[in-house]
Coordinates of N, CA and C in Angstrom, one line a residue:
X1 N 55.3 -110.5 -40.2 CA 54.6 -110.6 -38.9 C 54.9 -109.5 -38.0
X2 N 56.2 -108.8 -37.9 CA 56.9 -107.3 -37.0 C 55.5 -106.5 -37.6
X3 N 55.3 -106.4 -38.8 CA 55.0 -105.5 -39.3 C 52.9 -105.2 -38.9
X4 N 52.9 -106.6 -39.1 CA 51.3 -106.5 -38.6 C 51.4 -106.4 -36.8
X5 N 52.8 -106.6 -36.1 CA 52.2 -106.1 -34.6 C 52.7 -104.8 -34.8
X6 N 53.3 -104.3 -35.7 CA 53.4 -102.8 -35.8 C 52.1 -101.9 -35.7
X7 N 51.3 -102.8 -37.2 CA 50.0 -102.0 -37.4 C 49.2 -102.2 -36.3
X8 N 48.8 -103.3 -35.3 CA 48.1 -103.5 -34.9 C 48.2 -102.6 -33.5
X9 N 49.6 -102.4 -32.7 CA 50.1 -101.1 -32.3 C 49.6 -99.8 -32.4
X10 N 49.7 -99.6 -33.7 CA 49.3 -98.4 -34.5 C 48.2 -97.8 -34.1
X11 N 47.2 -98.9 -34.4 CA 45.7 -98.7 -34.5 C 45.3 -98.5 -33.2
X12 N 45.5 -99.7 -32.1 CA 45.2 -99.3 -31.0 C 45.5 -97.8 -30.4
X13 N 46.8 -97.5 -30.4 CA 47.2 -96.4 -30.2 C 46.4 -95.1 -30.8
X14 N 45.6 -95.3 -31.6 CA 45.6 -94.2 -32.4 C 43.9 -94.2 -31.9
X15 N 43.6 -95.7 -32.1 CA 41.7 -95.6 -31.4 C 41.9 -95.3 -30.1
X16 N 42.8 -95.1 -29.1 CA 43.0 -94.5 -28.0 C 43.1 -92.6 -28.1
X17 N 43.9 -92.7 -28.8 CA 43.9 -90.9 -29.2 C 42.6 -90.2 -29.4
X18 N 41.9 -91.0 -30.4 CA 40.7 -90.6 -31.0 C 39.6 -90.4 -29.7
X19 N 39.2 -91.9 -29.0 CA 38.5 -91.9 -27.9 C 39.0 -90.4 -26.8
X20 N 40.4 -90.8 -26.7 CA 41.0 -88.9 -25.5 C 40.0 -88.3 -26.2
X21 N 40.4 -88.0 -27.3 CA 39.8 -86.9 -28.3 C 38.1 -86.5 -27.5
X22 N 37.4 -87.4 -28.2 CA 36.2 -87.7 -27.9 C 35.7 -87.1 -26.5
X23 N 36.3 -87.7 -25.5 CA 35.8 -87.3 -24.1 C 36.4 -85.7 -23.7
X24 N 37.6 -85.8 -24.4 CA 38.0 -84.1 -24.0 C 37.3 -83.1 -24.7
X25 N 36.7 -83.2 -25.7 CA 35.7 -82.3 -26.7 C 34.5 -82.4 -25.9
X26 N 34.1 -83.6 -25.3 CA 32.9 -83.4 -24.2 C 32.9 -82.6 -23.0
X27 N 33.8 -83.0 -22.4 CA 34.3 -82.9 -21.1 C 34.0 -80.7 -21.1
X28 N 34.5 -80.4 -22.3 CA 34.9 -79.2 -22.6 C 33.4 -78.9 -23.0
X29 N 33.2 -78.9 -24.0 CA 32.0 -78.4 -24.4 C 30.9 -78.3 -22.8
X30 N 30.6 -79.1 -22.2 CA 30.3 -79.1 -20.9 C 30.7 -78.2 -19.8
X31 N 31.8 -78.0 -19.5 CA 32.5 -76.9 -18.9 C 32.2 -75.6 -19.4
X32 N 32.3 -75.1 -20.7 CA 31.9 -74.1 -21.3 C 30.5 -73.6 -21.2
X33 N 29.5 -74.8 -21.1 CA 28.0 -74.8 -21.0 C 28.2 -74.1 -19.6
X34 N 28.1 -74.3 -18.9 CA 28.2 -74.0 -17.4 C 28.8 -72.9 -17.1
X35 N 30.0 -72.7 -17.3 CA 30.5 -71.6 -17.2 C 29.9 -70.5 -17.7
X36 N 29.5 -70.6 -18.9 CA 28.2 -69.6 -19.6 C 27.1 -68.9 -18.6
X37 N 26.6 -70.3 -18.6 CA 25.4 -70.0 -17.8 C 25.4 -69.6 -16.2
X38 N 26.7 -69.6 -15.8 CA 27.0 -68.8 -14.8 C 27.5 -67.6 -14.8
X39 N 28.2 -67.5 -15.4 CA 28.4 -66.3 -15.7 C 27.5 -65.2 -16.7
X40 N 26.7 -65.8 -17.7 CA 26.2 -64.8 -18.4 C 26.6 -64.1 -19.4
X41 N 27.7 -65.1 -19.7 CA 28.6 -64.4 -20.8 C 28.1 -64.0 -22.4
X42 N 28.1 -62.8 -22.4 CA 27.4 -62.4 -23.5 C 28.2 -63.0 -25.2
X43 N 27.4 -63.3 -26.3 CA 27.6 -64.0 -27.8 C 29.1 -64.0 -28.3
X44 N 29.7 -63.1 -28.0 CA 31.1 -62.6 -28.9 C 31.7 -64.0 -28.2
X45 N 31.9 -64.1 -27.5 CA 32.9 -65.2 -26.8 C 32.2 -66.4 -26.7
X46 N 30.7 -66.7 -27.2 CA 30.5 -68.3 -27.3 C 30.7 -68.0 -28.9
X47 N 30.5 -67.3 -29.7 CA 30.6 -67.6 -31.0 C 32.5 -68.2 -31.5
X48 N 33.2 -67.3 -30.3 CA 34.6 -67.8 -30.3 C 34.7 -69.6 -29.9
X49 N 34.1 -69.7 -28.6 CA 33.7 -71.0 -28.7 C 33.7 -72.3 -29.4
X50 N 32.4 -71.5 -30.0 CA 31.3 -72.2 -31.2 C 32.4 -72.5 -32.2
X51 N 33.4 -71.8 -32.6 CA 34.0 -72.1 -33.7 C 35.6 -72.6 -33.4
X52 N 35.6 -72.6 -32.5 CA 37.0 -73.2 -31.9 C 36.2 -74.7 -31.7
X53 N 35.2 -75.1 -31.2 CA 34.5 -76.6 -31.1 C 34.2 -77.1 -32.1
X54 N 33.9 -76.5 -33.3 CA 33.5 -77.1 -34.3 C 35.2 -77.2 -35.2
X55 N 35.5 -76.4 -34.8 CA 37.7 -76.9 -35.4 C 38.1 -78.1 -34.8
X56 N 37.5 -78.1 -33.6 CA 38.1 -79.6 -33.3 C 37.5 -80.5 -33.6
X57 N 36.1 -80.3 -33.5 CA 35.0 -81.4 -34.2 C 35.6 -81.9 -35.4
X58 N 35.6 -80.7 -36.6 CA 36.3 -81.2 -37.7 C 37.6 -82.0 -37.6
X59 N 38.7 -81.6 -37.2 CA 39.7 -82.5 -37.1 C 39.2 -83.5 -35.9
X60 N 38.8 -83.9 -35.2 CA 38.2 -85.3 -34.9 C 37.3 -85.7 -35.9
X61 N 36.7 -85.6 -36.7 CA 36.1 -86.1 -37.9 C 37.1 -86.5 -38.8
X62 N 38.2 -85.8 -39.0 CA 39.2 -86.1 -40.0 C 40.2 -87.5 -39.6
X63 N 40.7 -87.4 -37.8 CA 41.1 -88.3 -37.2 C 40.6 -89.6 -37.5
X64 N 39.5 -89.6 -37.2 CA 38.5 -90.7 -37.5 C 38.5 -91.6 -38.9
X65 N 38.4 -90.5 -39.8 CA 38.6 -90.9 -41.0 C 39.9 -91.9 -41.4
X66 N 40.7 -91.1 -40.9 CA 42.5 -91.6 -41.4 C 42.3 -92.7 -40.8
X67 N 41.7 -92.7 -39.8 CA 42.0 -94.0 -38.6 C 41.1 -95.0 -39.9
X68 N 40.3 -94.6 -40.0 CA 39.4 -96.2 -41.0 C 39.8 -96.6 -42.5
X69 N 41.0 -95.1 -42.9 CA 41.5 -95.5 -44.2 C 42.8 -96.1 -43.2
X70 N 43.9 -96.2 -42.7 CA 44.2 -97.2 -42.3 C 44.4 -98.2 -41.8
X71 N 42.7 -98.4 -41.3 CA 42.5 -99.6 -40.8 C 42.1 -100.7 -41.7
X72 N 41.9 -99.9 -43.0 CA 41.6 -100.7 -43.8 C 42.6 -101.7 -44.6
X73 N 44.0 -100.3 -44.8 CA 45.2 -100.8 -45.3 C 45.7 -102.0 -44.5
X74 N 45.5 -101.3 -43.3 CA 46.1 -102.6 -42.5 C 45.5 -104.0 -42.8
X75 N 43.6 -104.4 -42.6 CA 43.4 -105.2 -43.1 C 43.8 -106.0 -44.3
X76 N 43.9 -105.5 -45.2 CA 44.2 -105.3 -46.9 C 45.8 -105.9 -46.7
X77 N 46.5 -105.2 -45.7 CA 48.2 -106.1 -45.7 C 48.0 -107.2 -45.2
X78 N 46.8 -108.1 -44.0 CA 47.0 -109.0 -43.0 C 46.5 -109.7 -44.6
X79 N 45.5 -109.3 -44.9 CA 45.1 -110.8 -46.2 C 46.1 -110.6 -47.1
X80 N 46.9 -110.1 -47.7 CA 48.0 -110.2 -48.3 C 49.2 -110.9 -47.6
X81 N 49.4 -110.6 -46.5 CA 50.3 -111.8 -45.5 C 50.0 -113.0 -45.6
X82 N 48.7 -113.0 -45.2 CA 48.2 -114.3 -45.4 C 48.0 -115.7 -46.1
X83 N 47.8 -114.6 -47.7 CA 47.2 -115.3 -49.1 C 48.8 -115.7 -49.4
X84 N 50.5 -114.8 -49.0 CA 51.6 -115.2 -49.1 C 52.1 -116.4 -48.3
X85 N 51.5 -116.7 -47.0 CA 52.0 -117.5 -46.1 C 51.3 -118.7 -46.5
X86 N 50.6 -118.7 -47.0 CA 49.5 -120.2 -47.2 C 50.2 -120.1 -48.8
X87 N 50.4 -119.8 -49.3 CA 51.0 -119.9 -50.9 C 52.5 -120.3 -50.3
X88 N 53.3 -120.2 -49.4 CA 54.5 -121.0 -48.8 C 55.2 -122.1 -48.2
X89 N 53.5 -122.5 -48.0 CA 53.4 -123.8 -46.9 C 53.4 -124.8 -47.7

C-alpha cells in the first residue's frame, strides 16, 4: 500500500511537471512571436528558435510518453495489489 501512495505521488508530481512544461513552451513560443515582430528580427535567429522549440517539443512529447508508460505500470501494480489482497482475505 506505501508503495501505491508512492506511485500515486509519482504521477501526480510528474503530470504537474509535464503541465509546467506545457504552459512554459507556450508562454515562450508567444514571447518570441512578439518579440520578433517587434523587432524585425531577421531568419538566422528564428530558425535558432525554431529548433530549440521543437527540442523541447520533442522531449515534452517524450515526457509525456514515460508519464503513460508508467502510468500504466502503476495501474498494472494496483490490480496486482489487489488480485493479492482479495486472494488473502
Amino acid at each position: 500500500m506505501v508503495q501505491l501512495y508512492i506511485f500515486a505521488s509519482f504521477f501526480q508530481e510528474l503530470e504537474l511537471r509535464i503541465d509546467t512544461q506545457k504552459q512554459t513552451l507556450a508562454a515562450r513560443d508567444e514571447s518570441i512571436k512578439k518579440l520578433m515582430e517587434i523587432k524585425g528580427v531577421g531568419g538566422k535567429i528564428m530558425e535558432e528558435d525554431r529548433i530549440e522549440s521543437e527540442r523541447l517539443k520533442s522531449k515534452l512529447i517524450e515526457t509525456e510518453a514515460r508519464y503513460r508508460h508508467l502510468e500504466s505500470m502503476y495501474e498494472s501494480r494496483e490490480k496486482d495489489l489487489s488480485k493479492e489482497s482479495r486472494i488473502n482475505i
